[in-house]
Coordinates of C-alpha atoms and ligand atoms in Angstrom, one line a residue:
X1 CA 41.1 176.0 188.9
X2 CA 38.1 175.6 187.2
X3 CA 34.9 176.2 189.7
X4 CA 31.9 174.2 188.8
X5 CA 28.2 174.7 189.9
X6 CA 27.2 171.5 191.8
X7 CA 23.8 170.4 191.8
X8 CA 23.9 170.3 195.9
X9 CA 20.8 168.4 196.7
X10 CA 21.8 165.0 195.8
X11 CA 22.1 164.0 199.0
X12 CA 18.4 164.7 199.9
X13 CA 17.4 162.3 197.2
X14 CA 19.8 159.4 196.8
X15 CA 21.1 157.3 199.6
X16 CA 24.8 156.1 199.4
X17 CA 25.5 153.5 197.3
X18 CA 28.6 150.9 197.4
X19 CA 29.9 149.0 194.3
X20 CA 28.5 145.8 193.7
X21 CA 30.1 142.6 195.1
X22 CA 29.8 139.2 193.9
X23 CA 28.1 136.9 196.6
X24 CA 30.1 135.6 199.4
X25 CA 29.8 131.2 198.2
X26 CA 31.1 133.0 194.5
X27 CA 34.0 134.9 195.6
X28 CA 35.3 132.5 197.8
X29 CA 36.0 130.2 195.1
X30 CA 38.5 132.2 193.8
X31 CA 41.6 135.4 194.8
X32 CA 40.4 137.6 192.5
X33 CA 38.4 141.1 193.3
X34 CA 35.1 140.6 193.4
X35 CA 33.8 144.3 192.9
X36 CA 31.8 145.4 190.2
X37 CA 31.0 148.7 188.8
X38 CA 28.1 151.2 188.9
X39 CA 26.1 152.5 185.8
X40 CA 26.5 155.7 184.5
X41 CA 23.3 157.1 186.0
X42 CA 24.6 155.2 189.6
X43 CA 28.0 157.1 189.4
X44 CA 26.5 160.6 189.0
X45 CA 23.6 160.2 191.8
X46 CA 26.4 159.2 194.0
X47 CA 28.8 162.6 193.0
X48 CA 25.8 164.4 193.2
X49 CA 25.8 163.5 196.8
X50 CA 28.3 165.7 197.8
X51 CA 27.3 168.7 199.4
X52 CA 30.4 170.7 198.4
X53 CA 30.5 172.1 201.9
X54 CA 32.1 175.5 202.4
X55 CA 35.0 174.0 204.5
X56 CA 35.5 170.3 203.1
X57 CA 36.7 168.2 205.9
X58 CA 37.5 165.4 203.6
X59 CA 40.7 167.6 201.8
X60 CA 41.4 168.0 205.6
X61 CA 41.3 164.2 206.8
X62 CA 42.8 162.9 203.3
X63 CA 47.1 162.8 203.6
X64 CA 46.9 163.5 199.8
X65 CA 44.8 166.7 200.4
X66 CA 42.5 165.1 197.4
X67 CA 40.4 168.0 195.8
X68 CA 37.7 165.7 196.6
X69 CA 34.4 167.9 195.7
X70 CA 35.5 169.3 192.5
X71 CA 35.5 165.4 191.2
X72 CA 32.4 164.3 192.8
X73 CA 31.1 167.2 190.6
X74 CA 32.8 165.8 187.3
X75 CA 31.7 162.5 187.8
X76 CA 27.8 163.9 188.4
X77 CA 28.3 166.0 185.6
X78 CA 29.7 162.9 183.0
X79 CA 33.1 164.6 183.1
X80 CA 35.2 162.1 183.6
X81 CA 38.7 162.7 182.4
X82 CA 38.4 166.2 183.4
X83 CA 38.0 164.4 187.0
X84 CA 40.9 161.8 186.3
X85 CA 43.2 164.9 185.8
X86 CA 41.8 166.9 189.2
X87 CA 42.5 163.3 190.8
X88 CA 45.9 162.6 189.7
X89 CA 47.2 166.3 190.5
X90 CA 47.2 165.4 194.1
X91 CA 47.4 161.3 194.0
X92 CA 50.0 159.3 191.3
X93 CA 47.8 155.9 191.9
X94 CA 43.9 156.5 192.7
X95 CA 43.0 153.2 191.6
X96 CA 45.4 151.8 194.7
X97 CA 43.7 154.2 197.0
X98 CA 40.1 153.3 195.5
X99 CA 40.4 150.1 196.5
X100 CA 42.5 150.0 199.4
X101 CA 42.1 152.8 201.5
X102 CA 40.4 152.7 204.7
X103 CA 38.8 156.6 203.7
X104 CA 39.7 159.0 206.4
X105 CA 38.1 160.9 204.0
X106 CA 34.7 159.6 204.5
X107 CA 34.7 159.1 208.1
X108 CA 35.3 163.2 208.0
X109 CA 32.9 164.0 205.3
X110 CA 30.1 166.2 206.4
X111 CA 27.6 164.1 205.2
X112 CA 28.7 161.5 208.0
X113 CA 27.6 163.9 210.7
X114 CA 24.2 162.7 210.6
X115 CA 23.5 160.9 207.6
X116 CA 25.7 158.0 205.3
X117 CA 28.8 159.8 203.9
X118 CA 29.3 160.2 200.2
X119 CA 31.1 157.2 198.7
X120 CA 34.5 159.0 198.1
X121 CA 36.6 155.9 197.6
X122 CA 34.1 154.2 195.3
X123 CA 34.0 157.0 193.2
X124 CA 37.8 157.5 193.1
X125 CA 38.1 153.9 191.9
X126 CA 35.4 154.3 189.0
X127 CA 37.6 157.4 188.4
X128 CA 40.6 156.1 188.2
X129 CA 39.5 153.0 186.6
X130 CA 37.5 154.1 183.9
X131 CA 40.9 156.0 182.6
X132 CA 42.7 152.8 182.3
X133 CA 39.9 151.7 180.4
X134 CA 39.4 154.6 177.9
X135 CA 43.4 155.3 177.8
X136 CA 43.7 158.8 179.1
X137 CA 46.2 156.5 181.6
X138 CA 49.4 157.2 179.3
X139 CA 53.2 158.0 180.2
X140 CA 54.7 161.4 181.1
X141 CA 57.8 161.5 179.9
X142 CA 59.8 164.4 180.7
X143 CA 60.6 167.4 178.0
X144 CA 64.0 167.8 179.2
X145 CA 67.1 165.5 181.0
X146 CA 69.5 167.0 183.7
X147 CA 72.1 164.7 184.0
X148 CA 71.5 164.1 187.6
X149 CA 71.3 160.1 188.9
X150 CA 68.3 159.4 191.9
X151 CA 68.9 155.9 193.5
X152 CA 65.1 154.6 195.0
X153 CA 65.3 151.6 197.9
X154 CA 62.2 149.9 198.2
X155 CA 59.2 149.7 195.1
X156 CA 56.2 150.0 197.5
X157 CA 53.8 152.9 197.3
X158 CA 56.3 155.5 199.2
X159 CA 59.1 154.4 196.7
X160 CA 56.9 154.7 193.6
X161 CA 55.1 157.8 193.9
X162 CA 58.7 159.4 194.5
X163 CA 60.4 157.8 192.1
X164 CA 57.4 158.8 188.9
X165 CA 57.7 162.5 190.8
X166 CA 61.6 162.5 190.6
X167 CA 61.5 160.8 187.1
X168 CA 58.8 163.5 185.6
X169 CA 61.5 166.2 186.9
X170 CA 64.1 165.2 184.6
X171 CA 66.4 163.1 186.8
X172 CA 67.5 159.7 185.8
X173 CA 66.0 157.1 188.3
X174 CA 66.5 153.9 189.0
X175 CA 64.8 151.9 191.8
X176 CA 66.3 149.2 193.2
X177 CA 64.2 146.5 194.9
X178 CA 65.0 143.2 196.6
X179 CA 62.2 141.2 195.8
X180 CA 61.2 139.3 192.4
X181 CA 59.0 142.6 191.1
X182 CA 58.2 145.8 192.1
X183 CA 55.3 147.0 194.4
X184 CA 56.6 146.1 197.8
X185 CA 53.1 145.7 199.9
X186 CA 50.9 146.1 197.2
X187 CA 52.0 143.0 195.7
X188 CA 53.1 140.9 198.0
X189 CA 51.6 142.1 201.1
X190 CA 47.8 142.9 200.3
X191 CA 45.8 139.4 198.8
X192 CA 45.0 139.9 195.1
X193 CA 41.1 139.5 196.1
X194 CA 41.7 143.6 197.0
X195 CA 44.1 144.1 195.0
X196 CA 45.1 142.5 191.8
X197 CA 48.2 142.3 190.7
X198 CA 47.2 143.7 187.1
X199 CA 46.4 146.6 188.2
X200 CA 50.0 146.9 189.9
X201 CA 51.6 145.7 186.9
X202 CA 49.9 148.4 184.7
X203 CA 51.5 151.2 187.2
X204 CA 54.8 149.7 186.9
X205 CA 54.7 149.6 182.8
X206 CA 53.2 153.2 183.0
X207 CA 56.3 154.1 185.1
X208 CA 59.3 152.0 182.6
X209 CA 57.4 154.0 179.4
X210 CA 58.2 157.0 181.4
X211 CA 61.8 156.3 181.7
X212 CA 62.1 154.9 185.4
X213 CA 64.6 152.1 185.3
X214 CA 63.4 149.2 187.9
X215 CA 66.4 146.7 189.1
X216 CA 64.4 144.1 191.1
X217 CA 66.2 141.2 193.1
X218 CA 69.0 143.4 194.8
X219 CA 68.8 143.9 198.1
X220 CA 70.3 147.3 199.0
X221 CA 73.3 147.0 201.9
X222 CA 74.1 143.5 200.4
X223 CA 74.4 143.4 196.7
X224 CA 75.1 147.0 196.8
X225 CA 76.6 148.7 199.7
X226 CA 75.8 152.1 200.8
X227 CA 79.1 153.5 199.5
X228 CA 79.1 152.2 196.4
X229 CA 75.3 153.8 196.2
X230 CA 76.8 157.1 197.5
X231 CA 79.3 157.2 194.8
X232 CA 77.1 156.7 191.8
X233 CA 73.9 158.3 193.0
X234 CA 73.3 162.6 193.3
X235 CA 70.8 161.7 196.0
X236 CA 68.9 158.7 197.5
X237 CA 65.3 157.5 198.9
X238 CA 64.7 155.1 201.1
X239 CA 62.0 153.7 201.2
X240 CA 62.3 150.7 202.5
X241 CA 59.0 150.1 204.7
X242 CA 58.9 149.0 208.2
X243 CA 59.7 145.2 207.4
X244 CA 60.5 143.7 211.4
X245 CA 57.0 141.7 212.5
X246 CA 56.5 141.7 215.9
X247 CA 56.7 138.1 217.5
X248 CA 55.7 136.7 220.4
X249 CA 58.0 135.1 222.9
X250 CA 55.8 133.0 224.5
X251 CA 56.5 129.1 225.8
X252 CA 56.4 126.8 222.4
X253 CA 56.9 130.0 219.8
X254 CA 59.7 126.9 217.9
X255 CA 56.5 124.8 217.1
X256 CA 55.8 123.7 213.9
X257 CA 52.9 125.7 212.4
X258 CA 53.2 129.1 213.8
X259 CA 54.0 131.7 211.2
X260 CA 54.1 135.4 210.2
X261 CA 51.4 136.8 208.7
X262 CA 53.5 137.7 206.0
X263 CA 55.3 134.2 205.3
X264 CA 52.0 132.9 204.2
X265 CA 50.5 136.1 202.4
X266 CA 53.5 136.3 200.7
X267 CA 53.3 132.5 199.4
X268 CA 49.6 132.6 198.2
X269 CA 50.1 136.2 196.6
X270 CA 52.8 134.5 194.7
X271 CA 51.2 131.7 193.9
X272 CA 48.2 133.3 192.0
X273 CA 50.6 135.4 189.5
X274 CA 52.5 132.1 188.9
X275 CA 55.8 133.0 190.6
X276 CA 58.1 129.6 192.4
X277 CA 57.7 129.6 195.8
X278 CA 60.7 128.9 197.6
X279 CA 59.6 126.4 200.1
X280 CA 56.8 124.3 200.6
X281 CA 53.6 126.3 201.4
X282 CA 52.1 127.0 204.2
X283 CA 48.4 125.6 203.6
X284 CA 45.1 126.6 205.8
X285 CA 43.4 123.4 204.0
X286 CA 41.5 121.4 206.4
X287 CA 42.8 123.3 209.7
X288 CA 41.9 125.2 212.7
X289 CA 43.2 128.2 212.0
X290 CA 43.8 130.9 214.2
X291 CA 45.1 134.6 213.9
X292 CA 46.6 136.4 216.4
X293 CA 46.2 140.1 215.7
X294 CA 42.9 141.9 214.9
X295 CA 44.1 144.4 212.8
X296 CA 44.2 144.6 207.9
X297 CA 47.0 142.2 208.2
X298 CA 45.0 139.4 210.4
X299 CA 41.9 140.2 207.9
X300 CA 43.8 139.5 205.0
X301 CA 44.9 136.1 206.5
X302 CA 41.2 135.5 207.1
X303 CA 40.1 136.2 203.8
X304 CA 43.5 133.8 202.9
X305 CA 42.9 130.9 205.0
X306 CA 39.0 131.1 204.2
X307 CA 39.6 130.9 200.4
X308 CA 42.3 128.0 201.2
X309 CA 39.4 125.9 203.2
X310 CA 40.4 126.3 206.4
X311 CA 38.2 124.0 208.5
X312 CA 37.8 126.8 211.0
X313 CA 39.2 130.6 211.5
X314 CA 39.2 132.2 214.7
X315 CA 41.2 135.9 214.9
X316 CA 42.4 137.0 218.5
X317 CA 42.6 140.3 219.8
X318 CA 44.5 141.6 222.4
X319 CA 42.6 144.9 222.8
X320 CA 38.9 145.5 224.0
X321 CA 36.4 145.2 221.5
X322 CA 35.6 148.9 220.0
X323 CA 32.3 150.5 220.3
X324 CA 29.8 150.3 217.3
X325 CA 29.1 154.1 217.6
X326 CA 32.1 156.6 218.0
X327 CA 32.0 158.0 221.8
X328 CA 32.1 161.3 223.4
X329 CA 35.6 161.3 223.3
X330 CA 36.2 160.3 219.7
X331 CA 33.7 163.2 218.1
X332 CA 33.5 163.9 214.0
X333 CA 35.1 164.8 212.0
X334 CA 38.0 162.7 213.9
X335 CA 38.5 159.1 213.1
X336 CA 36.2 157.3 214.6
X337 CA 37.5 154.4 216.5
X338 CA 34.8 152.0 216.2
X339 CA 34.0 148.1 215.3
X340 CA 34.9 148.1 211.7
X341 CA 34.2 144.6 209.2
X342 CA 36.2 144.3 206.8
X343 CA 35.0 142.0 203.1
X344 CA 36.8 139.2 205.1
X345 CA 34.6 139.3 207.7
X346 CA 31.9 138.9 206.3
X347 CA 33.1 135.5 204.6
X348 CA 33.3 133.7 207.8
X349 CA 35.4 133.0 210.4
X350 CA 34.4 134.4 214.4
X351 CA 36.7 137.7 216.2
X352 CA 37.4 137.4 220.1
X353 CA 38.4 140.7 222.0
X354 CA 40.4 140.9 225.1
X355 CA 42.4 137.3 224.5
X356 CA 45.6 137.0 225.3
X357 CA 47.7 134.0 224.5
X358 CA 50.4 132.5 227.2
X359 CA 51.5 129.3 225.7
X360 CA 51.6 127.2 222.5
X361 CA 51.1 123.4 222.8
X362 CA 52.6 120.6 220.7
X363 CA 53.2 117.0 220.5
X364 CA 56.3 115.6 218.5
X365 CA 57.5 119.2 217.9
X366 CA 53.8 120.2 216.2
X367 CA 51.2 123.1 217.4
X368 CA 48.3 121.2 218.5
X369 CA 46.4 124.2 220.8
X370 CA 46.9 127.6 222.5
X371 CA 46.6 128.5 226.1
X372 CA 44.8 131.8 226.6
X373 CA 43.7 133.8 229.2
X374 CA 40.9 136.7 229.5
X375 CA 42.0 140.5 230.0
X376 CA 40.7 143.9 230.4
X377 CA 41.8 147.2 230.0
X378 CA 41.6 149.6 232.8
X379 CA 41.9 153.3 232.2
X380 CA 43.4 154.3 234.6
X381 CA 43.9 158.4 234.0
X382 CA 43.9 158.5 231.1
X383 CA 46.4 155.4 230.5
X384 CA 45.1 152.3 229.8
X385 CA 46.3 149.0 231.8
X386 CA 45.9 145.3 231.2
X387 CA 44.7 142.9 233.8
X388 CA 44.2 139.5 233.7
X389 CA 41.0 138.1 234.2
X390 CA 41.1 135.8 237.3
X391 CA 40.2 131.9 236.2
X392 CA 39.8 133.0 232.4
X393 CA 42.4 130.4 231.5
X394 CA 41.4 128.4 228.6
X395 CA 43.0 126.0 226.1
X396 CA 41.9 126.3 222.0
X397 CA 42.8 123.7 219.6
X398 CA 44.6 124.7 216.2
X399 CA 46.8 123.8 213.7
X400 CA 48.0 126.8 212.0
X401 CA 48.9 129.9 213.7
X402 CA 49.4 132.7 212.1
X403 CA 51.1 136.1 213.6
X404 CA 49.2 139.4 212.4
X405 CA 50.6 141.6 215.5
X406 CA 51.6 144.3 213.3
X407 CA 55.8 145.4 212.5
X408 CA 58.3 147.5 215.5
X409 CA 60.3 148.9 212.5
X410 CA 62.4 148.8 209.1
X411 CA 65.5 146.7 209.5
X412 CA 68.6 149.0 211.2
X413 CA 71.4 146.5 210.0
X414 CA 71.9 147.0 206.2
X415 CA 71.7 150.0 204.0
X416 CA 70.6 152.2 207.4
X417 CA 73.6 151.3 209.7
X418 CA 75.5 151.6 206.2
X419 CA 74.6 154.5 205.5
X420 CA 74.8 156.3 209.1
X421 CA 71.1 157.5 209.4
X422 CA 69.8 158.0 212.5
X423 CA 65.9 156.4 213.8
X424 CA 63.9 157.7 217.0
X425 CA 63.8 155.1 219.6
X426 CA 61.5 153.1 218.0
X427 CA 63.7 152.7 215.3
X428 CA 62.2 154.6 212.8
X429 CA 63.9 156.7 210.5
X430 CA 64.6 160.5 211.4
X431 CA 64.1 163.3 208.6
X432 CA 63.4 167.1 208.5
X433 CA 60.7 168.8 206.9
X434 CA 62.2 168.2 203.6
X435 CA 62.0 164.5 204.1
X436 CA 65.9 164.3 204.4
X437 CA 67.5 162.2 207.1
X438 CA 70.6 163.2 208.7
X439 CA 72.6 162.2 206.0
X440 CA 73.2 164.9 203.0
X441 CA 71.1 163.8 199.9
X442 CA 69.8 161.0 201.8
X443 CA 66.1 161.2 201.9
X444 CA 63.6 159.0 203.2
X445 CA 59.6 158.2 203.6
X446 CA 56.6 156.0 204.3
X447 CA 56.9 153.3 206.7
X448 CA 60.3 153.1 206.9
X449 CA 59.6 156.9 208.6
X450 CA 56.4 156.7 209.6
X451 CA 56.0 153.5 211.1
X452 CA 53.3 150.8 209.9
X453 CA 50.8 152.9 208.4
X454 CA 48.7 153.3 205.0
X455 CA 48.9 153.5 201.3
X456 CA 47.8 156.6 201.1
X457 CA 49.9 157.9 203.9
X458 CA 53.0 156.3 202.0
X459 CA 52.3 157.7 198.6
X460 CA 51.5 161.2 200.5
X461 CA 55.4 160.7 201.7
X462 CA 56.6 159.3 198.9
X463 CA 55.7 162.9 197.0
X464 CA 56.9 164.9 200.1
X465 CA 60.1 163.1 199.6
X466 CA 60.0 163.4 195.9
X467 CA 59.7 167.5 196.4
X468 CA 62.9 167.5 198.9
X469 CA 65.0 165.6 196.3
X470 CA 64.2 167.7 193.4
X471 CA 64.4 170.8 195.2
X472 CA 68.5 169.3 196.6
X473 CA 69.2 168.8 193.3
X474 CA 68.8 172.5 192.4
X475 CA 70.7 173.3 194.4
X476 CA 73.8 170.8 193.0
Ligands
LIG1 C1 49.1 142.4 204.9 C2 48.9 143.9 204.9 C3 47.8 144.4 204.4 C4 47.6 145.8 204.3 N1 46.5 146.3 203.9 C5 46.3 147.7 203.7 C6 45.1 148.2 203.2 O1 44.2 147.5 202.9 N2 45.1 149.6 203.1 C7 46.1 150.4 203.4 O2 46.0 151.6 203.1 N3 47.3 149.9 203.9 C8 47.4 148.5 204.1 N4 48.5 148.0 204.6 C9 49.7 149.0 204.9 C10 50.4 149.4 203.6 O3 50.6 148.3 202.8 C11 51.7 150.0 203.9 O4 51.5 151.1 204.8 C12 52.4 150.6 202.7 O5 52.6 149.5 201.7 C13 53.8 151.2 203.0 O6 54.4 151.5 201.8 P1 56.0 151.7 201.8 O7 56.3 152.1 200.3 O8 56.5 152.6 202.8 O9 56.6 150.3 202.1 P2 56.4 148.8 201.5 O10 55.1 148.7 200.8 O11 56.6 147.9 202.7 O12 57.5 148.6 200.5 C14 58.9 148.6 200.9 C15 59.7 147.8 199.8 O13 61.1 148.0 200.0 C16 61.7 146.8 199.7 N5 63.0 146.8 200.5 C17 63.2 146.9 201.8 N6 64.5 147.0 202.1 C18 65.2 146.9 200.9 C19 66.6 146.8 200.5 N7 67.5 146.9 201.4 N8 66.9 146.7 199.2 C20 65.9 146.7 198.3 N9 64.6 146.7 198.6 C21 64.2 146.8 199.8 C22 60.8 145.8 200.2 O14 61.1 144.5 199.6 C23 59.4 146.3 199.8 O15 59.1 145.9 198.5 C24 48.7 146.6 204.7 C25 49.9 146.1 205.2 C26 50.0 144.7 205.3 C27 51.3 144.1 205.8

């Protein structure tokens, strides 16, 4: 590769900079993104920023192993297609990742160890955006066909970035996916106001140019068994995602106006691309909302309900509330595990640490308040263990609940049970280093293996998974 001189002193004379955002009364009035974009002199002070450091940290912290320094350069330097290619030799979708991604990279960027880190993800996105714009963006289709058939289960970011891998090596590919279109979390999951669904969309055309055939509304196991799969397919990925929400079995759960997280993101997600929603929706107008979970899935109902009207929005946490600074324990360039706001946040709404809730009230068969109690967490050698605190009871009125307690698993009866693969105890599914499970040319990644966890952890699996099936197929 290429090695560029990088000016190395930006950082002593430009402080970080994020994209622009719309103000908070603006935004709120619609579910769109409400980014904007630097100017060409903003985008190369903030690549200049980075220090290229002898041992980059951020290719370390960053699941893709980004070549994050050489496009910082590019982009101070005006070279910006050069840097699209650098970016998309280790990452099929930056402009997911350059929006969504909490940036490991940044918290580990050497920058951060005693000054603001460089703006890695807002860089990425300009990157990645600015070659949809100017169309260096175009399909790869490949120079030569093998004959072999690849079956994909699940369209999220795992499924994807294996199937465009497994596609670009020749094989036919098909990916089957049970919802309406494909994108799995990114469409249907995330809110459109950090992600919009264009920008999915474009992905997904990208891919069909390339020759990836996308059967959406067949739901693996049931329209199509795991024999009949086995039969027509020389290898499969699942990639399925860890789809089981975790509930809470508490007195009064039955009450009207409790809900998943996901029954309402879902709803509004669909809403703004103009999709039927099959029943009636689930509305935050007017109410006393409150979200149990303090994690992206609660924000994304906060930012939700806030853009809805909700008359009020209150999220719960379990857990303690983290420290603003990293401790001791926690040093760089580890993730810190500190207080973190998301865009939500700072629309509205208040955050309570250390509530746990015991009961749901209800007249007539409808939620009218939660009973809550107080806890902390003592550590206890190294363990940590809850207690409740005595007399903390209290009782909160609220009309919509909503469930943001994060998912135990991908769903064992179906395709998996089908199939034969095996999962750890927690139900996740088992493969080798190869990303194959148990099962001969059955291969597997992202949530469905990891367990909840992050776009840029499931495309980083998605191409792990991608390299095991084309390296089987060799060997066919
Ligand atoms: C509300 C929410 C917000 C989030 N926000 C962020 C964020 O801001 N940043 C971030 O990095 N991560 C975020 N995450 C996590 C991230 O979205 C996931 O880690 C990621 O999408 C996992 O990708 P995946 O491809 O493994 O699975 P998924 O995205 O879950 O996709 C799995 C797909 O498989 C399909 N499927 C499952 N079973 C079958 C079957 N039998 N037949 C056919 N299709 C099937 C599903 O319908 C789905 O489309 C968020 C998660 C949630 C729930």
């Amino acid at each position: 590769m290429e090695v560029f001189k990088l000016k190395k002193s930006g950082f002593t004379q430009f402080q970080r900079e994020l994209l622009p955002k719309t103000t908070i009364k603006e935004r709120l009035k619609h579910f769109n993104e409400f980014q904007g974009n630097w100017t060409d002199k903003q985008s190369s002070e903030q690549g200049s920023r980075c220090m290229d450091c002898s041992v980059p940290f951020c290719h370390n912290a960053c699941p893709l192993g980004n070549l994050i320094p050489s496009w910082n350069n590019l982009v101070y330097s005006g070279e910006w297609e050069k840097a699209l290619n650098i970016l998309h030799s280790t990452n099929n979708f930056p402009e997911f990742t350059g929006r969504i991604c909490p940036a490991p990279c940044e918290a580990s960027c050497v920058l951060n160890i005693n000054d603001d880190p460089v703006a890695i993800e807002h860089i990425e996105k300009s990157i990645a955006d600015r070659g949809w714009e100017n169309g260096w963006i175009t399909p790869i289709k490949p120079t030569t066909k093998t004959g072999k058939n690849v079956a994909i289960i699940g369209s999220g970011p795992a499924g994807l970035a294996a199937a465009q891998l497994i596609n670009r090596a020749g094989h036919n590919t098909t990916v089957f996916e049970r919802s309406t279109k494909p994108g799995g979390l990114l469409r249907f999951g995330i809110p459109d106001f950090k992600l919009e669904k264009n920008i999915v969309d474009q992905r997904i055309y990208q891919m069909e140019d390339e020759g990836v055939l996308f059967k959406n509304g067949i739901n693996v196991g049931y329209d199509i068994s795991g024999s009949e799969l086995l039969q027509e397919f020389d290898a499969i990925c699942l990639t399925g995602g860890s789809t089981v929400p975790r509930d809470l079995d508490v007195p009064g759960r039955d009450l009207d106006g409790i809900h998943f997280a996901m029954e309402f993101l879902v709803q509004q997600n669909k809403l703004n691309s103009g999709e039927e929603i099959s029943s009636s929706q689930i509305n935050a107008k007017g109410k006393k909302v409150i979200i149990l979970g303090g994690g992206d899935t609660g924000s994304d109902c906060l930012g939700t309900s806030l853009r809805q009207e909700a008359s009020e929005t209150t999220q719960f946490e379990i857990m303690p509330r983290p420290p603003d600074q990293r401790t001791t324990s926690n040093p760089w360039p580890e993730w810190p595990l500190i207080m973190r706001s998301s865009s939500s946040h700072e629309e509205g709404g208040s955050r309570e640490y250390g509530i746990m809730t015991t009961q749901f009230l209800g007249v007539d068969g409808k939620l009218e308040a939660l009973e809550c109690v107080k806890v902390k967490w003592i550590n206890n050698s190294g363990s940590s263990k809850m207690e409740v605190v005595p007399n903390s009871e209290f009782i909160i009125k609220s009309d919509l609940v909503l469930l943001a307690m994060g998912f135990l698993h991908p769903e064992g009866s179906g395709i998996l049970d089908q199939l034969g693969v095996e999962t750890d105890p927690r139900g996740n599914v088992i493969t080798n280093q190869n990303k194959m499970t148990n099962i001969e040319g059955v291969f597997a990644g992202g949530d469905m293996v990891r367990g909840q966890s992050l776009v840029v952890w499931a495309i980083a699996e998605g191409r792990n998974a991608a390299k095991g099936v084309n390296a089987y197929l060799k060997t066919l």
